[in-house]
Coordinates of N, CA and C in Angstrom, one line a residue:
X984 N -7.5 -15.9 1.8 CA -6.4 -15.0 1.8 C -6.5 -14.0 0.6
X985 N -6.8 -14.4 -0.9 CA -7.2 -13.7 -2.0 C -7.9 -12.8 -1.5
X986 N -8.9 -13.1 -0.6 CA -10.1 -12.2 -0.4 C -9.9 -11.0 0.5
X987 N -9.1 -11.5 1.3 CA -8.4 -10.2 2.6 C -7.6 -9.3 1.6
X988 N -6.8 -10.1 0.9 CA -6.2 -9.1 -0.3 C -7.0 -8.1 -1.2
X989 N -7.9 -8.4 -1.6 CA -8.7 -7.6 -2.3 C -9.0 -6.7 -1.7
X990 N -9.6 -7.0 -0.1 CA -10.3 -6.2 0.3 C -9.0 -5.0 0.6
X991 N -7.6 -5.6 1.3 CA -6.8 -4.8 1.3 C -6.5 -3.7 0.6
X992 N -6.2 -4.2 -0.7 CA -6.0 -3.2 -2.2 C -7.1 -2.7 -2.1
X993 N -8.6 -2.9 -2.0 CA -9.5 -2.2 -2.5 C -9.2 -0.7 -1.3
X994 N -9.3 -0.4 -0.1 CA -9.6 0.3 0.7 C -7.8 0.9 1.1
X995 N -6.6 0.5 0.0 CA -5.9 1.0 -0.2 C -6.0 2.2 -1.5
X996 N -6.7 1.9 -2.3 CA -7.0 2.3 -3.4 C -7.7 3.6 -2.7
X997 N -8.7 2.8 -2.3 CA -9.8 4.3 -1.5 C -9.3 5.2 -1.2
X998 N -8.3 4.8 0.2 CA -7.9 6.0 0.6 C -6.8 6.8 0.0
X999 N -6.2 6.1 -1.2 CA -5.6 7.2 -2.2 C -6.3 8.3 -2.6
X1000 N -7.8 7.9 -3.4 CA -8.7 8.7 -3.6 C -8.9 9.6 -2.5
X1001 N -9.0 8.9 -1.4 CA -9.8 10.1 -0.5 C -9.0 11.3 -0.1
X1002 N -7.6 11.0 -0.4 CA -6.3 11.9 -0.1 C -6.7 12.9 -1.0
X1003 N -6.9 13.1 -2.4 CA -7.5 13.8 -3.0 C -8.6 14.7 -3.3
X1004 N -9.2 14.2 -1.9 CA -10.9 14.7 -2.0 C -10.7 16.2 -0.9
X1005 N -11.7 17.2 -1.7 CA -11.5 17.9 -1.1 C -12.0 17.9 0.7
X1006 N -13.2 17.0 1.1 CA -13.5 16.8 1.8 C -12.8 15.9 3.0
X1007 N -11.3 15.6 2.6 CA -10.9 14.7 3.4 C -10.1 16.1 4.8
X1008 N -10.0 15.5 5.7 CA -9.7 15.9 6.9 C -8.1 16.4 6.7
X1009 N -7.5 17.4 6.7 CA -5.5 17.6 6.9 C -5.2 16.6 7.8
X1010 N -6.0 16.6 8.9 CA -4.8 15.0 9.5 C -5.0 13.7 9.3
X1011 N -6.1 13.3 8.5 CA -6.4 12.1 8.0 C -5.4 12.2 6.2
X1012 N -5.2 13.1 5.4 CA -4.3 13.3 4.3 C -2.8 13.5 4.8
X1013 N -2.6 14.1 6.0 CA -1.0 14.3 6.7 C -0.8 12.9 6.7
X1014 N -1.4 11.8 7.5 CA -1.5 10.6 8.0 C -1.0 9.5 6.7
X1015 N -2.2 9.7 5.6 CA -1.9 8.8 4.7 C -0.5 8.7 3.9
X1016 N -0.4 10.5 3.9 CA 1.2 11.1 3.0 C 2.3 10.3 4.0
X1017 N 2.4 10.5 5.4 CA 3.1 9.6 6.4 C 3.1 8.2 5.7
X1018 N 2.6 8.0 5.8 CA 2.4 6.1 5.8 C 3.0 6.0 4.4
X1019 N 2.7 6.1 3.0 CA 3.4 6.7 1.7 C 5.0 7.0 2.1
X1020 N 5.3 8.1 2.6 CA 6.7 8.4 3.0 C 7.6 7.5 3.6
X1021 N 6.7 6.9 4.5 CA 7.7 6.1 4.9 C 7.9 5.1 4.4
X1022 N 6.7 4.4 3.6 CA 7.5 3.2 2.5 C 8.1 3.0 1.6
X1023 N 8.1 4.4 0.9 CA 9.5 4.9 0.3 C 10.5 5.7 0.8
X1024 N 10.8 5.2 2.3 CA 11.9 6.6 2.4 C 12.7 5.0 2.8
X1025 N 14.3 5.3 2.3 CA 15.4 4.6 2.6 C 15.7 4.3 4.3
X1026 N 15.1 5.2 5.1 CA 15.1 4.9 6.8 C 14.3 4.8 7.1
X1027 N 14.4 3.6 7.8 CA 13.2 2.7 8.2 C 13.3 2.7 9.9
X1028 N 12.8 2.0 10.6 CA 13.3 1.6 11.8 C 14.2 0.3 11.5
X1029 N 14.0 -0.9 10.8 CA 14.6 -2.0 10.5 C 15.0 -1.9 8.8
X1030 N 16.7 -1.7 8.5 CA 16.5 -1.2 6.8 C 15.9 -2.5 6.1
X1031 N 15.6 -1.8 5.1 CA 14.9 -3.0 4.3 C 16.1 -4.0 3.5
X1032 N 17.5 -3.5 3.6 CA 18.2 -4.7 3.3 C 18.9 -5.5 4.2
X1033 N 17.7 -5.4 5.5 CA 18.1 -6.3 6.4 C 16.8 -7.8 6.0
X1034 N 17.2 -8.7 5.5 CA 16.2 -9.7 4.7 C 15.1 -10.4 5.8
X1035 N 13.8 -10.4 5.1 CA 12.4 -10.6 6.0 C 12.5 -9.0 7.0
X1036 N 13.1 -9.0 7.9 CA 12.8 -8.5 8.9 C 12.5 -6.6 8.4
X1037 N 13.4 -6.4 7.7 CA 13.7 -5.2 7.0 C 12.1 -4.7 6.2
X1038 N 11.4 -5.7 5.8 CA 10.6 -5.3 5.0 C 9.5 -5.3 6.2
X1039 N 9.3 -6.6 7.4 CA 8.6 -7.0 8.6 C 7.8 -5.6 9.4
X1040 N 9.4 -4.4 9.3 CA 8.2 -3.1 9.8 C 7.5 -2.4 8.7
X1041 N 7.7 -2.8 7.5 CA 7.1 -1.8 7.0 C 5.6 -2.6 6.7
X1042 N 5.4 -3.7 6.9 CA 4.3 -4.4 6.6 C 3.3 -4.5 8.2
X1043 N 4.0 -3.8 9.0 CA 3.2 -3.8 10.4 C 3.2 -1.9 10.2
X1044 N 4.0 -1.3 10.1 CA 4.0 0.4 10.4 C 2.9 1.1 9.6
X1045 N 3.4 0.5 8.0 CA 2.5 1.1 7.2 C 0.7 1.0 7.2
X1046 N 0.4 -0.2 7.5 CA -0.7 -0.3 7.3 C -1.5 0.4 8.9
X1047 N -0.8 -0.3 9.6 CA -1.4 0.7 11.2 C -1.3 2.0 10.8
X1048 N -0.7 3.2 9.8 CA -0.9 4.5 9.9 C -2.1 4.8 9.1
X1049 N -1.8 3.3 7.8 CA -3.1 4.0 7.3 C -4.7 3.7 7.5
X1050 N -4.6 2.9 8.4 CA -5.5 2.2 9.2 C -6.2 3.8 10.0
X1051 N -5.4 4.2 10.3 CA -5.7 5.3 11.6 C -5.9 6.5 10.8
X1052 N -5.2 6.7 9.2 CA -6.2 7.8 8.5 C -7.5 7.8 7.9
X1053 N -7.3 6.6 7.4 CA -9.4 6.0 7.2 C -10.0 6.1 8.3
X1054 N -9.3 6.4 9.6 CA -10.5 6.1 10.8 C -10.6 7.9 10.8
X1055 N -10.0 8.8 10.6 CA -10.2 9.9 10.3 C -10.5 11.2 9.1
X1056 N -10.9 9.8 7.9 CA -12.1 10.2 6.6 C -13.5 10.4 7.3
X1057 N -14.3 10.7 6.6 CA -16.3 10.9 6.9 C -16.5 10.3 6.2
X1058 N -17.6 9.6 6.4 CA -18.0 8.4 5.9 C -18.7 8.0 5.2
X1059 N -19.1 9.4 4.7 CA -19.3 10.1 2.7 C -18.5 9.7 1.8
X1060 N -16.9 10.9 2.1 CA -15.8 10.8 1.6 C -14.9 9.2 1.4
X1061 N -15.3 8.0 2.6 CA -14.4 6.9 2.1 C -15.6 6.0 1.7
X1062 N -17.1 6.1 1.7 CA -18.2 5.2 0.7 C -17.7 5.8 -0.6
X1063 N -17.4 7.5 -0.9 CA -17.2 7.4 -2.3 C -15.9 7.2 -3.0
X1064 N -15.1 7.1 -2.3 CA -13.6 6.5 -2.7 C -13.4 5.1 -3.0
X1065 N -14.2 4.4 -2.2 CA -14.7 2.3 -2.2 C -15.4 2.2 -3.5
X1066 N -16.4 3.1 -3.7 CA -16.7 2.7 -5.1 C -15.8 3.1 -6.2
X1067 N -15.4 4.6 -6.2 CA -14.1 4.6 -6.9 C -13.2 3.3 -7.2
X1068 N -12.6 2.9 -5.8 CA -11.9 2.1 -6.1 C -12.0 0.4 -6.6
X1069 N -13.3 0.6 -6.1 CA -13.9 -0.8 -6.7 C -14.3 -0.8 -8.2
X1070 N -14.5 0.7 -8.6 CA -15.1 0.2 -10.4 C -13.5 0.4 -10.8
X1071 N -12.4 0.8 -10.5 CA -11.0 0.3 -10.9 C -10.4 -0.6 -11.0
X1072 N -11.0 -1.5 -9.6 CA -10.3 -3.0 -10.2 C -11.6 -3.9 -10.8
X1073 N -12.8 -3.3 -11.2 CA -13.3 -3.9 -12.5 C -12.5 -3.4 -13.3
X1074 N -12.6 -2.4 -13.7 CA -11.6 -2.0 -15.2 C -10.1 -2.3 -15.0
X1075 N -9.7 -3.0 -14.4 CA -8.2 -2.7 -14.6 C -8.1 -4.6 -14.0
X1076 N -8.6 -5.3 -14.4 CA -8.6 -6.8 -13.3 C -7.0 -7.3 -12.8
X1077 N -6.3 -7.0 -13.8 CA -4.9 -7.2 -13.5 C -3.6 -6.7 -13.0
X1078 N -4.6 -5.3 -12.8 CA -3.5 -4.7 -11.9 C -2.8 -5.0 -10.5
X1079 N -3.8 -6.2 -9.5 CA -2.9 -6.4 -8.7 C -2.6 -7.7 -8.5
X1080 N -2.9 -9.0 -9.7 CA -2.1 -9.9 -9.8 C -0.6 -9.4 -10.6
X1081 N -0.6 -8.4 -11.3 CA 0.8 -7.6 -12.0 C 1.4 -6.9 -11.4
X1082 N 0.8 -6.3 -9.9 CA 1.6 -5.6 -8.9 C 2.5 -7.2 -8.0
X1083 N 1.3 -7.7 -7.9 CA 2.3 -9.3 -6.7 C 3.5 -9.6 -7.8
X1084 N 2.8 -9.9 -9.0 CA 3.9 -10.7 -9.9 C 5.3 -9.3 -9.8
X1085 N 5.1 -8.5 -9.6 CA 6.2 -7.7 -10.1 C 7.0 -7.6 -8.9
X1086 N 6.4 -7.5 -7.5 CA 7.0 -8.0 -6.1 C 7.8 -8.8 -6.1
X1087 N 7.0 -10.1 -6.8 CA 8.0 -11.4 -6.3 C 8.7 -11.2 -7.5
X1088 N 9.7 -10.8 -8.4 CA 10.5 -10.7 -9.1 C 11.2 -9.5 -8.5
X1089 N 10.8 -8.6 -8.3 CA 11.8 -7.6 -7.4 C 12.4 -8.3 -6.1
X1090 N 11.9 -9.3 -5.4 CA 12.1 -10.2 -4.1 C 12.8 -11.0 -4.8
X1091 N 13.2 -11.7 -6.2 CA 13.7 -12.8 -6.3 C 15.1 -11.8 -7.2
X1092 N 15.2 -10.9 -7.2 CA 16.3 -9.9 -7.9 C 17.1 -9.6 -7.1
X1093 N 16.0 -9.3 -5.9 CA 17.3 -9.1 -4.8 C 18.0 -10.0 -3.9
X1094 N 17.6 -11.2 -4.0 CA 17.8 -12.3 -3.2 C 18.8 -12.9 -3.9
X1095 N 18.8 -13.1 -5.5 CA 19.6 -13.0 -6.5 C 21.0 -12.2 -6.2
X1096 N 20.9 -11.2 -6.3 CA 21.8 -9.9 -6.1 C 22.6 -10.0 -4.5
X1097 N 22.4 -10.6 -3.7 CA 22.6 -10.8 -1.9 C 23.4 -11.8 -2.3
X1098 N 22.7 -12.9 -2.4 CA 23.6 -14.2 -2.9 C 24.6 -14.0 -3.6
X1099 N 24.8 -13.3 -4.5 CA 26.2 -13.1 -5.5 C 27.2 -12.4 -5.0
X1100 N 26.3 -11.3 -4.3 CA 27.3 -10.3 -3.6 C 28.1 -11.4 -2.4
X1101 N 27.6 -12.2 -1.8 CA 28.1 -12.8 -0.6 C 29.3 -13.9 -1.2
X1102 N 28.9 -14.8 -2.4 CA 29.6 -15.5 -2.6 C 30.6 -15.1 -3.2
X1103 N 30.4 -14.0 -4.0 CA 32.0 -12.9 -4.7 C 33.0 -12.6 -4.0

């Protein structure tokens, strides 16, 4: 599972980069900005303070959009974004055991914060 994760973050990382590249496609960078937008935008299809399920589309929507803009990089532009992003999480090794840890403490703040609100 570690491993799928890596691979995940790594080829999330990528296609940040490749949103950047001049050589990336307008509907492959429209696509990724989509996918972005909507995991920060407050309207969801399911809101996110509806608990599990609220967060459930954004962990099926998001990655299916960005799934479908890497299939719309060249395959120049996402080999040199993978290495980008792979000599980042050499240099940076703890950025995404620091991203989960910061998750599950934002997940246990708000579970925190539900519970109090209910029993008040």
């Amino acid at each position: 599972m570690i491993a799928r994760l890596r691979l995940f973050w790594r080829d999330a990382l990528a296609l940040l980069f490749a949103v950047g590249d001049r050589r990336t496609p307008t509907r492959a960078r429209l696509a990724a900005l989509l996918a972005l937008a909507y995991a920060l935008s407050p309207v969801d299809l399911l809101p996110d303070v509806v608990p599990l399920a609220g967060w459930g589309d954004d962990l099926l929507v998001v990655p299916t959009i960005l799934a479908l803009a890497a299939r719309g990089l060249p395959a120049p532009v996402l080999a040199d974004a993978r290495v980008r992003s792979t000599l980042l999480q050499r240099r940076l090794p703890w950025l995404l055991p620091g991203l989960g840890l910061l998750a599950l403490v934002g997940a246990g703040l708000l579970v925190w914060g539900l519970l109090r609100a209910l029993s008040g």
